[in-house]
Short mmCIF file of N, CA and C in Angstrom, two decimals:
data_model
loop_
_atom_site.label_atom_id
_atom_site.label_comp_id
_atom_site.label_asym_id
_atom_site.label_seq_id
_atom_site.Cartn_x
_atom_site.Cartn_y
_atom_site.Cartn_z
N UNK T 8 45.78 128.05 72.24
CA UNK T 8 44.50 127.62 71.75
C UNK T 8 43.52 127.70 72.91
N UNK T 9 42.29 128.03 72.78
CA UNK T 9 41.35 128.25 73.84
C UNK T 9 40.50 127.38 73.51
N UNK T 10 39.97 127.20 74.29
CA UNK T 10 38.47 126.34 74.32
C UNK T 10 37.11 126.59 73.70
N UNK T 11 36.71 125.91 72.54
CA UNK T 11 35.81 126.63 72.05
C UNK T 11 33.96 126.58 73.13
N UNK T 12 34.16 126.35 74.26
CA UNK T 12 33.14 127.01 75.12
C UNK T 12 33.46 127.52 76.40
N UNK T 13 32.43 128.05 76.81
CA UNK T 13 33.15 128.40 78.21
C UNK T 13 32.74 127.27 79.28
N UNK T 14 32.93 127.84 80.46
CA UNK T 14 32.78 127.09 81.77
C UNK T 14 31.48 126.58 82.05
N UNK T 15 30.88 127.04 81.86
CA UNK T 15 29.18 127.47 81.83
C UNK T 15 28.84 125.96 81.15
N UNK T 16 29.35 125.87 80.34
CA UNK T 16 28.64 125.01 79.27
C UNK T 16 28.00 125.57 77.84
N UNK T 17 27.34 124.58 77.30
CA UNK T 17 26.99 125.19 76.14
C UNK T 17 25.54 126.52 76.38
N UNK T 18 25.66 127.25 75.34
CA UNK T 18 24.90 128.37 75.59
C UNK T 18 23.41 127.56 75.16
N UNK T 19 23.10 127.14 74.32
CA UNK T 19 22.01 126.56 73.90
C UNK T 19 21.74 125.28 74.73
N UNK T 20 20.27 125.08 74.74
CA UNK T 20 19.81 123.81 75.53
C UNK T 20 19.36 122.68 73.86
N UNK T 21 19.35 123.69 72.71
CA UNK T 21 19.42 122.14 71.33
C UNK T 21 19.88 121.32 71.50
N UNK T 22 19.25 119.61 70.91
CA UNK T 22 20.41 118.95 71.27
C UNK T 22 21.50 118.57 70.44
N UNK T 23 21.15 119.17 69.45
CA UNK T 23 21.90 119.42 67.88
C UNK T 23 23.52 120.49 68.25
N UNK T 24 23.16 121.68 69.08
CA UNK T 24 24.26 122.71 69.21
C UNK T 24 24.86 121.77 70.08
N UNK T 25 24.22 121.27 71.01
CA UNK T 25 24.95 120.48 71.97
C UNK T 25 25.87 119.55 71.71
N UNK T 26 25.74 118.42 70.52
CA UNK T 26 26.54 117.93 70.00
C UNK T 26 27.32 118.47 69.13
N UNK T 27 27.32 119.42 68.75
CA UNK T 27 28.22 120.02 67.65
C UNK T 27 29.27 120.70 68.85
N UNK T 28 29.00 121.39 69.74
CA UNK T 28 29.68 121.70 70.65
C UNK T 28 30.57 120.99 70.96
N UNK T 29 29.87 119.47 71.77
CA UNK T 29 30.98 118.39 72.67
C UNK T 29 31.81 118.10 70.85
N UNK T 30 31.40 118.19 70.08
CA UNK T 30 31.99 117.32 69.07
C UNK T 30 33.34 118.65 68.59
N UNK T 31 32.86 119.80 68.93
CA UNK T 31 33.86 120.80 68.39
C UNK T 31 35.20 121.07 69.68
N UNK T 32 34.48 120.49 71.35
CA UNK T 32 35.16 120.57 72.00
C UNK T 32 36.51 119.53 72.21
N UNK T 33 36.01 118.07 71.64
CA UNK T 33 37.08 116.94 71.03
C UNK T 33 37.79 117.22 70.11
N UNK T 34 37.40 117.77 68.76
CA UNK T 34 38.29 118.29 67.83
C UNK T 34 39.36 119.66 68.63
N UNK T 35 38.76 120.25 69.71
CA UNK T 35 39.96 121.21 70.08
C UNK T 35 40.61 120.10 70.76
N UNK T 36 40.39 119.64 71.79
CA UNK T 36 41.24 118.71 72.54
C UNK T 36 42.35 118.02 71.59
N UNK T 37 41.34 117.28 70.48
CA UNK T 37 42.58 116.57 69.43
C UNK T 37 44.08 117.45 68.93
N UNK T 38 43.35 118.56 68.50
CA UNK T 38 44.49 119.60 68.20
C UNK T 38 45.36 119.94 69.37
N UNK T 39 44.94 120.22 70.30
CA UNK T 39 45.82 120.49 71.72
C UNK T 39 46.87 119.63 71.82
N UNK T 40 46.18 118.10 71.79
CA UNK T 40 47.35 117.08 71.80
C UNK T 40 48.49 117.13 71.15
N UNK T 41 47.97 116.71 69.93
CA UNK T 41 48.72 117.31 68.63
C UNK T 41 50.28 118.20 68.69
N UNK T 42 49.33 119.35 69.01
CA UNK T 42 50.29 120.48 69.04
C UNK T 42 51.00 120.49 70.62
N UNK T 43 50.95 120.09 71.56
CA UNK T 43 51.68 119.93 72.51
C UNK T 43 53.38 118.81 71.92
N UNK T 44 52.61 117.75 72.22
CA UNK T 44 53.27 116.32 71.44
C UNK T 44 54.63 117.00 70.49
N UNK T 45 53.89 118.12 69.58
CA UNK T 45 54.86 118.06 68.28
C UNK T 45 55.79 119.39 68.68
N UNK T 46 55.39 120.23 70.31
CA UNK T 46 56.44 121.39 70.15
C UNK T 46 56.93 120.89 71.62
N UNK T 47 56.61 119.29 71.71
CA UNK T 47 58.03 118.58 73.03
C UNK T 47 59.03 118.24 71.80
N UNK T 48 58.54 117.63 70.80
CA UNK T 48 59.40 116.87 69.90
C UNK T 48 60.15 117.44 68.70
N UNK T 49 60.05 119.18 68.54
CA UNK T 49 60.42 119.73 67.76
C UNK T 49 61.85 120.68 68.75
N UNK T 50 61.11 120.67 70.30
CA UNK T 50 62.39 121.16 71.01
C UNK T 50 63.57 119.74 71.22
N UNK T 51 63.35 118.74 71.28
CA UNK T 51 64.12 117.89 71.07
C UNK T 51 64.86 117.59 69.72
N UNK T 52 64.14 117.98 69.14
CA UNK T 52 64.89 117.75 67.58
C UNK T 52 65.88 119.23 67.10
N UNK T 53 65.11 120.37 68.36
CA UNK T 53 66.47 121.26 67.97
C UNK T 53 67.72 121.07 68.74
N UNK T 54 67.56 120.82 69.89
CA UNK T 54 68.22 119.76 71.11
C UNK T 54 69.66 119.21 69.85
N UNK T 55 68.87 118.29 69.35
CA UNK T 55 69.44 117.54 69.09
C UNK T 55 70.12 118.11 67.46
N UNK T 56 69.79 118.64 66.86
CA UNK T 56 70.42 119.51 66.17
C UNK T 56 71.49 120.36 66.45
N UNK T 57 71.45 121.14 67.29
CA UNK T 57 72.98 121.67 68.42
C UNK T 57 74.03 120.80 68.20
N UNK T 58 73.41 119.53 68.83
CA UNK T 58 75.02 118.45 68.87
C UNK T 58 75.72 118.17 67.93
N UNK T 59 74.36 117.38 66.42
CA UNK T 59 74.78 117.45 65.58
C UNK T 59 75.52 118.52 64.47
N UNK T 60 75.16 119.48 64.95
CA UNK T 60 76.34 120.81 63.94
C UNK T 60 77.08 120.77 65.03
N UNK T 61 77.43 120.42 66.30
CA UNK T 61 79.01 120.88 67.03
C UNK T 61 79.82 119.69 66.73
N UNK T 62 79.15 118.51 66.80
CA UNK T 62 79.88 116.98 66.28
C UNK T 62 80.43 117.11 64.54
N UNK T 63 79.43 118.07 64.13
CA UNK T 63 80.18 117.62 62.55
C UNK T 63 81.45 118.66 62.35
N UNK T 64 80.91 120.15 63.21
CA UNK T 64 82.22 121.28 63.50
C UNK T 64 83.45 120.06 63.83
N UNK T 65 83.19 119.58 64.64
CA UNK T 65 84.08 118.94 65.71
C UNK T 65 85.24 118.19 64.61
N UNK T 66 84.25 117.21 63.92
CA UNK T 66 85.09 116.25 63.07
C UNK T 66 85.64 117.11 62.19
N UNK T 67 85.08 118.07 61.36
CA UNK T 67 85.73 118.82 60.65
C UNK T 67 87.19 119.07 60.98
N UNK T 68 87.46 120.01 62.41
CA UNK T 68 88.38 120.79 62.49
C UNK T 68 89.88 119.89 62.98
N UNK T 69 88.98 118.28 63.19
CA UNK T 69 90.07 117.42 63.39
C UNK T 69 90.65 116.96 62.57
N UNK T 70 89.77 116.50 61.66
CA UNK T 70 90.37 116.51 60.05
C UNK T 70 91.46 117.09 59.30
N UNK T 71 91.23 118.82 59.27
CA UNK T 71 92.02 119.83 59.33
C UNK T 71 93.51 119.61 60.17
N UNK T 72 92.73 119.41 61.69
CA UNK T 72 94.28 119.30 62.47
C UNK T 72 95.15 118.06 61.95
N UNK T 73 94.35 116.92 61.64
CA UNK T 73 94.68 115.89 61.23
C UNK T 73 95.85 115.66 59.93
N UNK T 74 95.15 116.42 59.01
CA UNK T 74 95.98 116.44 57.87
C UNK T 74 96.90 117.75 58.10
N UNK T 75 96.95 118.29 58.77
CA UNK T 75 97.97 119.40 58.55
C UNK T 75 99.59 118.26 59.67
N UNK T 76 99.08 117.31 60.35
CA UNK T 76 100.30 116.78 61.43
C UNK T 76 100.12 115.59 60.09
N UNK T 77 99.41 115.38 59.38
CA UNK T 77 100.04 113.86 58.33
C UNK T 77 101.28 113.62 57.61
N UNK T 78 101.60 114.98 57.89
CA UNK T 78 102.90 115.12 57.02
C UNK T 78 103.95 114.92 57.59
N UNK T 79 103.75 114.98 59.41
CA UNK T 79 105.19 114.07 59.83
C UNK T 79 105.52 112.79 59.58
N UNK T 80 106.59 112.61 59.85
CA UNK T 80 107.21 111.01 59.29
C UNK T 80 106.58 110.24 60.49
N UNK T 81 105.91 110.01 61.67
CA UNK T 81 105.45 109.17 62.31
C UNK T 81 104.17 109.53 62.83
N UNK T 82 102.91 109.17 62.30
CA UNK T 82 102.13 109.26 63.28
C UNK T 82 101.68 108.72 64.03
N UNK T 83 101.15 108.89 65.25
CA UNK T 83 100.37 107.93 66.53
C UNK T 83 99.52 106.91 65.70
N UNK T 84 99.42 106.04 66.06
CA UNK T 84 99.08 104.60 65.56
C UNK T 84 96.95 104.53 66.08
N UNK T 85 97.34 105.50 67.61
CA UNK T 85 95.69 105.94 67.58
C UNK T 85 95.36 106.99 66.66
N UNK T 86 96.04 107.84 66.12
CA UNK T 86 95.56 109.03 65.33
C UNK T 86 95.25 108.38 64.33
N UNK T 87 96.07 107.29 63.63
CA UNK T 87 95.36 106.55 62.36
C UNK T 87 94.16 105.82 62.47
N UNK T 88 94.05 105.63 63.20
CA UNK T 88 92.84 104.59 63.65
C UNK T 88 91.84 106.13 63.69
N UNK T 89 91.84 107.18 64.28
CA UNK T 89 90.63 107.81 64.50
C UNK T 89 90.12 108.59 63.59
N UNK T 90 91.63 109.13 62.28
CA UNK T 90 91.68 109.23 60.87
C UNK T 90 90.75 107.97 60.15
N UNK T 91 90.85 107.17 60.32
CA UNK T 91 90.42 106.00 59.41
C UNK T 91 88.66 105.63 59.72
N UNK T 92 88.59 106.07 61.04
CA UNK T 92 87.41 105.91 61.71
C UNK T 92 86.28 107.20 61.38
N UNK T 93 86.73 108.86 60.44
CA UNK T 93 86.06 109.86 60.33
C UNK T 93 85.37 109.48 58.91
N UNK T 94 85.76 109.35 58.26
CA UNK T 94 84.34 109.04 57.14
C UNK T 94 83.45 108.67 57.30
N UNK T 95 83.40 107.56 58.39
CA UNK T 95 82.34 106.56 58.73
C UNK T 95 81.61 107.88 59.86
N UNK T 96 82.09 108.59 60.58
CA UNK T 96 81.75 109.42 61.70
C UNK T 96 81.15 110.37 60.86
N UNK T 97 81.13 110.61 59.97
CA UNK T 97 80.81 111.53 59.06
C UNK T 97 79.65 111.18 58.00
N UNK T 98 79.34 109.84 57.91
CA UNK T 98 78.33 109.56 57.68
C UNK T 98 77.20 108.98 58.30
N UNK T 99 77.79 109.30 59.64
CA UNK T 99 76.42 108.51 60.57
C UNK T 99 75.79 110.25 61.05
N UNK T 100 76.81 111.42 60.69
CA UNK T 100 76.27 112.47 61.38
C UNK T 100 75.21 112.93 60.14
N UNK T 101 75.51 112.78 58.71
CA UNK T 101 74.75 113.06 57.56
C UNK T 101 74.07 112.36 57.80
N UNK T 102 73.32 111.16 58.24
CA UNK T 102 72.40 110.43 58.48
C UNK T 102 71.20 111.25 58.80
N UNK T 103 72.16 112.04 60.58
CA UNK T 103 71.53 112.15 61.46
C UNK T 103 70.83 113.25 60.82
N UNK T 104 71.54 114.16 59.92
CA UNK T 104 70.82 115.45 59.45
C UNK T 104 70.19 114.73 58.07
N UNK T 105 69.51 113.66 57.87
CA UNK T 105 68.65 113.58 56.89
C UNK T 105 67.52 112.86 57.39
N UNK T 106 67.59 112.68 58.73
CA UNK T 106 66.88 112.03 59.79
C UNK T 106 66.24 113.27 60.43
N UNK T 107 66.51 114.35 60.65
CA UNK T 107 66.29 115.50 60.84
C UNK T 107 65.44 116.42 60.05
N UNK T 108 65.97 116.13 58.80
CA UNK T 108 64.69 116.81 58.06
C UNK T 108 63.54 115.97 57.61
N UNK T 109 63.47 114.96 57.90
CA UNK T 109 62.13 113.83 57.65
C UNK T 109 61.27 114.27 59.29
N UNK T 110 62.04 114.30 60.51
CA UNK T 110 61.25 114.93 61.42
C UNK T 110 60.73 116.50 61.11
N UNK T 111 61.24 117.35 60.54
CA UNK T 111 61.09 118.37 60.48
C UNK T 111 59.52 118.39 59.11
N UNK T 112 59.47 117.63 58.39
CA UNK T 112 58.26 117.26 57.35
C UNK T 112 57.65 116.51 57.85
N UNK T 113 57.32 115.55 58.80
CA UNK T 113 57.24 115.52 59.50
C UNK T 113 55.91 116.50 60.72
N UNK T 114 56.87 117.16 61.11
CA UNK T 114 56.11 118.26 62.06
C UNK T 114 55.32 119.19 60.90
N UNK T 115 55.89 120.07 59.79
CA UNK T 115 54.74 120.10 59.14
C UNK T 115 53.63 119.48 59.08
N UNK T 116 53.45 118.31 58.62
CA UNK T 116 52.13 117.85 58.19
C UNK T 116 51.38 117.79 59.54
N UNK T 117 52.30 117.39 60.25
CA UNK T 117 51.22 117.28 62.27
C UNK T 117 50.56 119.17 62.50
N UNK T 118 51.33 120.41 61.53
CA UNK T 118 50.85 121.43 62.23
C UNK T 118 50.11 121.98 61.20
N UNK T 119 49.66 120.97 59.63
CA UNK T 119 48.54 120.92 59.08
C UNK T 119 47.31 120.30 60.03
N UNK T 120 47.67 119.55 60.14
CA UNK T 120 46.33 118.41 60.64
C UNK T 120 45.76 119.71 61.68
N UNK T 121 46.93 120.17 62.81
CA UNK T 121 46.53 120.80 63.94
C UNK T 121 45.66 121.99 63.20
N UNK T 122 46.02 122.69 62.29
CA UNK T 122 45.64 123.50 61.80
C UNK T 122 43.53 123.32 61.10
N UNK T 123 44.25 121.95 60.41
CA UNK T 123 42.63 121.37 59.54
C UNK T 123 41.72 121.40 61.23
N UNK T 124 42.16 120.84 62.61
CA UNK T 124 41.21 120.64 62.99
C UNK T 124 40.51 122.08 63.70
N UNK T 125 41.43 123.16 64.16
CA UNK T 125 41.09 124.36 64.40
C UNK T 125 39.96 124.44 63.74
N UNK T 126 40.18 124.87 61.46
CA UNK T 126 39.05 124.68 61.73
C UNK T 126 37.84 124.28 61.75
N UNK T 127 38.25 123.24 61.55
CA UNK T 127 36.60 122.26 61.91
C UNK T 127 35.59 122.87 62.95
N UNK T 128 36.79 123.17 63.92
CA UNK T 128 36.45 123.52 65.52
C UNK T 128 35.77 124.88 65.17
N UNK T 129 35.84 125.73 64.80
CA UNK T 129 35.40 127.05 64.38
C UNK T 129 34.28 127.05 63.60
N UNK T 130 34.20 125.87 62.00
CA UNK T 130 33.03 125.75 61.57
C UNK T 130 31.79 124.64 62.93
N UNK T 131 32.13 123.81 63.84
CA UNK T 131 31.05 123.15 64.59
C UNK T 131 30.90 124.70 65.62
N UNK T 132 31.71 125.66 66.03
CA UNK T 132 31.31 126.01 66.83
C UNK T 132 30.16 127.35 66.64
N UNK T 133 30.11 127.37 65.65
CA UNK T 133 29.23 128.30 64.97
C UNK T 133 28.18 128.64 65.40
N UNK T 134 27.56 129.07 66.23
CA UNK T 134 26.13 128.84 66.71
C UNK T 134 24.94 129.29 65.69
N UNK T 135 23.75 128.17 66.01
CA UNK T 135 22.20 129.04 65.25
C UNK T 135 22.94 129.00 63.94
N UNK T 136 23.66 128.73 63.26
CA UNK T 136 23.53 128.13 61.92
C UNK T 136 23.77 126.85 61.63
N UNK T 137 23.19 126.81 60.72
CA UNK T 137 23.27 124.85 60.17
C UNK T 137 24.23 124.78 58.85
N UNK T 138 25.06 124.02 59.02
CA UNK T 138 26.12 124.02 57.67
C UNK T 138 25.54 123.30 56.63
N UNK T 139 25.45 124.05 55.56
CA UNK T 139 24.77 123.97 54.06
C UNK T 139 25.68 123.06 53.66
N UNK T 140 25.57 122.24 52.46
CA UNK T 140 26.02 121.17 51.99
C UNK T 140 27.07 121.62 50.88
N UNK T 141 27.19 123.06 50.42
CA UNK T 141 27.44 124.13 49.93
C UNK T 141 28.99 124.71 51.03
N UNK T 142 28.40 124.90 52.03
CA UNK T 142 29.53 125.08 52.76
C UNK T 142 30.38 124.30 53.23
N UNK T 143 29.50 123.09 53.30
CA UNK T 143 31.02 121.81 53.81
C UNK T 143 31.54 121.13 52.60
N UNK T 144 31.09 121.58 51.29
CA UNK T 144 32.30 121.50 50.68
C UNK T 144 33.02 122.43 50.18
N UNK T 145 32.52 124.31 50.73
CA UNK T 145 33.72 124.74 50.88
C UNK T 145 34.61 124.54 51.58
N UNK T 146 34.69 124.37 52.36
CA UNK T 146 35.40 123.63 53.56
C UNK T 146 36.35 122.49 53.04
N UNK T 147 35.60 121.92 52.89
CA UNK T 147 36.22 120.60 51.88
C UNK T 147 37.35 121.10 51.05
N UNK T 148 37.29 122.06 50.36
CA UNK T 148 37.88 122.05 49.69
C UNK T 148 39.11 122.75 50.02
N UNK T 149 38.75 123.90 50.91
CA UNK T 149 39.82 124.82 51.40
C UNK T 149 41.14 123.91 52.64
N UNK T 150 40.59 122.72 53.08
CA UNK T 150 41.43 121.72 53.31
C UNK T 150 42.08 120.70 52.67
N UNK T 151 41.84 120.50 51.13
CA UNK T 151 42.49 120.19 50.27
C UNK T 151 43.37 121.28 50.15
N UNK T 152 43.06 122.57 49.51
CA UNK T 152 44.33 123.16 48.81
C UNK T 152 44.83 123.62 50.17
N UNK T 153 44.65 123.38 51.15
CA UNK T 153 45.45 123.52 52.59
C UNK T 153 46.76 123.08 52.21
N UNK T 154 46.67 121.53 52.03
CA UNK T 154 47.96 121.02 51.50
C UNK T 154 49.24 120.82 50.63
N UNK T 155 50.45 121.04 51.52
CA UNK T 155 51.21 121.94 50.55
C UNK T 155 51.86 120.60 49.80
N UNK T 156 52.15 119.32 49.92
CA UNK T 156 52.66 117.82 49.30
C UNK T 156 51.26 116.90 48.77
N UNK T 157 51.87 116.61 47.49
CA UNK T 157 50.95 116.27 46.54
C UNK T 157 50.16 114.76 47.00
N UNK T 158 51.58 114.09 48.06
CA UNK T 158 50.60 112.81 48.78
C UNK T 158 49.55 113.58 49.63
N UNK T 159 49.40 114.25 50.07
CA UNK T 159 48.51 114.54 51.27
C UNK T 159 47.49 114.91 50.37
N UNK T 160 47.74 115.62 49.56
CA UNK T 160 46.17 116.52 48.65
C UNK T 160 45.64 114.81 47.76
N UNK T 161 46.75 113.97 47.70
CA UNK T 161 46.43 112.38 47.09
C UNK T 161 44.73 112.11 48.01
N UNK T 162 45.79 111.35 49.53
CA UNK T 162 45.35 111.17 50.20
C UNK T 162 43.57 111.23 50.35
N UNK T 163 43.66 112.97 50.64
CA UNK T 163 42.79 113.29 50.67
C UNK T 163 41.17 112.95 50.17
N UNK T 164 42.28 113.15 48.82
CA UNK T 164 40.98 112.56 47.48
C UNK T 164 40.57 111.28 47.77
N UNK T 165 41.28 110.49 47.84
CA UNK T 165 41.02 108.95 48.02
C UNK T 165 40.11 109.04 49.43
N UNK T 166 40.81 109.07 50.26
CA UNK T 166 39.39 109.45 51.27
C UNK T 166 38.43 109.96 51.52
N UNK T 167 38.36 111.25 51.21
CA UNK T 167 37.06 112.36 51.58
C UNK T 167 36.56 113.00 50.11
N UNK T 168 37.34 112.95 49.25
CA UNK T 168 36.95 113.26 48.11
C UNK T 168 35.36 113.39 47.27
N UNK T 169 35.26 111.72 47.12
CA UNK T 169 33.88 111.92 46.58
C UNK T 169 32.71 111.69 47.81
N UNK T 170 33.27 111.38 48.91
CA UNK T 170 32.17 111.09 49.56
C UNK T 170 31.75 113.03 50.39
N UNK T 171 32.69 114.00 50.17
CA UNK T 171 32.77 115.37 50.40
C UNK T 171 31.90 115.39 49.34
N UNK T 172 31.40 114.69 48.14
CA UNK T 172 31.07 115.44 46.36
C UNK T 172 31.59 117.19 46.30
N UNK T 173 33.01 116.69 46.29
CA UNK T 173 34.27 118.03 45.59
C UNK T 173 34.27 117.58 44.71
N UNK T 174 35.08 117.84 43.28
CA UNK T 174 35.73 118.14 42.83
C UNK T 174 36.89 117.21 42.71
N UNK T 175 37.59 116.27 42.37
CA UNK T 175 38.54 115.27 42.57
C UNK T 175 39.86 115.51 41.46
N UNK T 176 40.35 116.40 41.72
CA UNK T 176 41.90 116.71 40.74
C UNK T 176 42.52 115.85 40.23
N UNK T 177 42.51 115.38 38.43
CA UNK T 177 42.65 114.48 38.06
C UNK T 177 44.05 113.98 37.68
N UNK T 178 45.15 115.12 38.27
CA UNK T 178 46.72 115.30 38.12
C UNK T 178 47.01 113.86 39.22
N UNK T 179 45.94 113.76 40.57
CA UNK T 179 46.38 113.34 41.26
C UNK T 179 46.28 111.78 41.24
N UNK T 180 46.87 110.94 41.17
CA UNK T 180 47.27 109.63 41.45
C UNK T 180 47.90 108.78 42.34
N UNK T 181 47.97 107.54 42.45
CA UNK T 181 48.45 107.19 43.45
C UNK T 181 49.18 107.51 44.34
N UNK T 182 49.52 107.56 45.83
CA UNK T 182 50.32 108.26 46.26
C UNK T 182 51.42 107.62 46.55
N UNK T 183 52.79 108.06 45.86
CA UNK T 183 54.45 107.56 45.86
C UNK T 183 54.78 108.47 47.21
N UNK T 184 55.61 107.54 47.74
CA UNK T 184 56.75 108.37 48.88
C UNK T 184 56.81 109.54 48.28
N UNK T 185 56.97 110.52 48.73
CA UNK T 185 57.36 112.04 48.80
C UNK T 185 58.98 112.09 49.95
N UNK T 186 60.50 112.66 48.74
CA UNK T 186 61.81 112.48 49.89
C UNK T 186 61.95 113.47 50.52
N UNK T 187 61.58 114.73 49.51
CA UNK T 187 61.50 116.16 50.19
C UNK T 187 61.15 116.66 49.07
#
């Protein structure tokens, strides 16, 4: 992502471009954050994905080894215990992979937002035009159907909706948890 001015400063001495500028140069900053933040925490979550498919390989193939030696007449008294202990190991790792995809929806919606503010940043940085009331609710609107989950396009409405004067989609209602 680049900076929507240069070094220089703003090209215009208005004090109108000027604020649309500093105001388009915060909306990049916001997104920067954003998108830094969410591709430390998306390499950690693949990080951590690795372990979890070698831990669930892992339990698997012990399982396997497990029941193929159950059939001797004595087994180790720890092997039962670590037999008795894999279901439970096996549901803290399904946890972990349903914990995993709530981060992963998650990072979607953070690389909407990053996305909505780009472009904000693109419509303030516009120079020598003035945004028609016409255009910011195209805008408006093209950041509604941005959204691909029906809470967020909810959301939306309830917030920016009528005070945007869009259009308010009347499918949409309160917004319920969304599981996936």
């Amino acid at each position: 992502m680049t900076s929507c001015r240069s070094s220089d400063g703003p090209s215009s001495t208005d004090g109108a471009n000027d604020s649309q500028v500093a105001i388009a140069d915060l909306v990049d900053l916001c997104a920067q954050q954003i998108e830094s933040a969410l591709n430390e925490a998306l390499d950690d979550v693949a990080k951590l994905s690795e372990h979890v498919i070698w831990a669930g390989q892992s339990v698997t193939d012990f399982q396997v080894t497990a029941n193929a030696e159950s059939d001797a007449e004595s087994i180790d008294p720890l092997l039962k215990e670590v037999l008795t202990a894999l279901p439970q190991v096996t549901d803290a790792i399904n946890h972990v992979v349903t914990e995993l995809q709530f981060a992963d929806r998650m990072s979607q919606r953070l690389m909407n937002v990053t996305g909505n503010l780009q472009r904000l940043k693109r419509i303030l940085n516009t120079e020598g035009t003035e945004l028609s009331r016409d255009d910011w609710a195209a805008f408006m609107l093209e950041l509604r159907d941005s959204f691909s989950m029906d809470a967020e396009r909810r959301l939306f409405n309830s917030v920016i909706g009528g005070a945007a004067n869009i259009p308010i989609d009347d499918d949409v209602g309160p917004v319920p948890p969304e599981l996936f």
